CSV table of C-alpha atoms in Angstrom, one decimal:
chain,number,residue,atom,x,y,z
A,13,UNK,CA,174.7,3.2,120.8
A,14,UNK,CA,171.6,4.5,118.8
A,15,UNK,CA,172.4,6.0,115.2
A,16,UNK,CA,170.9,9.5,114.7
A,17,UNK,CA,168.2,10.0,112.3
A,18,UNK,CA,169.3,12.0,109.3
A,19,UNK,CA,167.0,13.8,106.9
A,20,UNK,CA,169.6,13.9,104.2
A,21,UNK,CA,170.2,10.4,102.8
A,22,UNK,CA,173.1,9.0,100.7
A,23,UNK,CA,172.1,7.3,97.4
A,24,UNK,CA,173.0,4.0,99.1
A,25,UNK,CA,170.7,4.8,102.2
A,26,UNK,CA,167.9,6.0,99.8
A,27,UNK,CA,168.1,2.6,98.0
A,28,UNK,CA,168.0,0.7,101.1
A,29,UNK,CA,164.8,2.6,102.3
A,30,UNK,CA,163.1,2.0,98.7
A,31,UNK,CA,164.2,-1.6,98.6
A,32,UNK,CA,166.2,-1.0,95.5
A,33,UNK,CA,169.2,-3.2,94.5
A,34,UNK,CA,170.0,-1.3,91.3
A,35,UNK,CA,171.6,2.1,90.9
A,36,UNK,CA,170.0,2.3,87.6
A,37,UNK,CA,166.5,2.3,89.1
A,38,UNK,CA,167.4,5.2,91.4
A,39,UNK,CA,168.7,7.0,88.5
A,40,UNK,CA,165.5,6.5,86.8
A,41,UNK,CA,163.7,7.9,89.8
A,42,UNK,CA,165.9,11.0,89.7
A,43,UNK,CA,165.3,11.4,85.9
A,44,UNK,CA,161.5,11.3,86.8
A,45,UNK,CA,161.7,14.1,89.2
A,46,UNK,CA,163.2,12.8,92.5
A,47,UNK,CA,165.0,15.9,93.9
A,48,UNK,CA,168.7,15.7,94.5
A,49,UNK,CA,170.8,18.1,96.7
A,50,UNK,CA,174.5,18.6,95.7
A,51,UNK,CA,177.1,20.4,97.8
A,52,UNK,CA,180.8,20.1,97.1
A,53,UNK,CA,180.4,17.0,95.0
A,54,UNK,CA,178.3,15.2,97.7
A,55,UNK,CA,174.8,14.1,96.4
A,56,UNK,CA,172.0,13.7,99.0
A,57,UNK,CA,168.3,13.0,98.9
A,58,UNK,CA,166.1,14.5,101.6
A,59,UNK,CA,164.0,12.1,103.3
A,60,UNK,CA,160.8,14.1,103.0
A,61,UNK,CA,161.4,14.6,99.3
A,62,UNK,CA,161.6,10.8,98.9
A,63,UNK,CA,158.5,10.3,100.7
A,64,UNK,CA,156.6,13.1,98.7
A,65,UNK,CA,158.1,11.7,95.4
A,66,UNK,CA,156.9,8.1,96.1
A,67,UNK,CA,153.3,9.4,97.4
A,68,UNK,CA,152.9,11.5,94.2
A,69,UNK,CA,153.3,8.4,92.0
A,70,UNK,CA,150.5,6.4,93.6
A,71,UNK,CA,148.7,4.3,90.9
A,72,UNK,CA,145.0,3.5,91.1
A,73,UNK,CA,145.0,-0.3,91.0
A,74,UNK,CA,141.8,-0.2,89.0
A,75,UNK,CA,143.4,1.7,86.3
A,76,UNK,CA,146.7,-0.2,86.3
């Protein structure tokens, strides 16, 4: 059975998508401005917010 695509990701799923193995790194992204949605103690990251956040942090390789 195919799993339904969800727009709202758990921290674990967001970390999988980003290829992160450290919760500390995700926390650093959140402190840097990655939006989080919290409802009744459940925290989620919207997939489109994750994409927008990463896109907004492109670095010109000539300047790096």
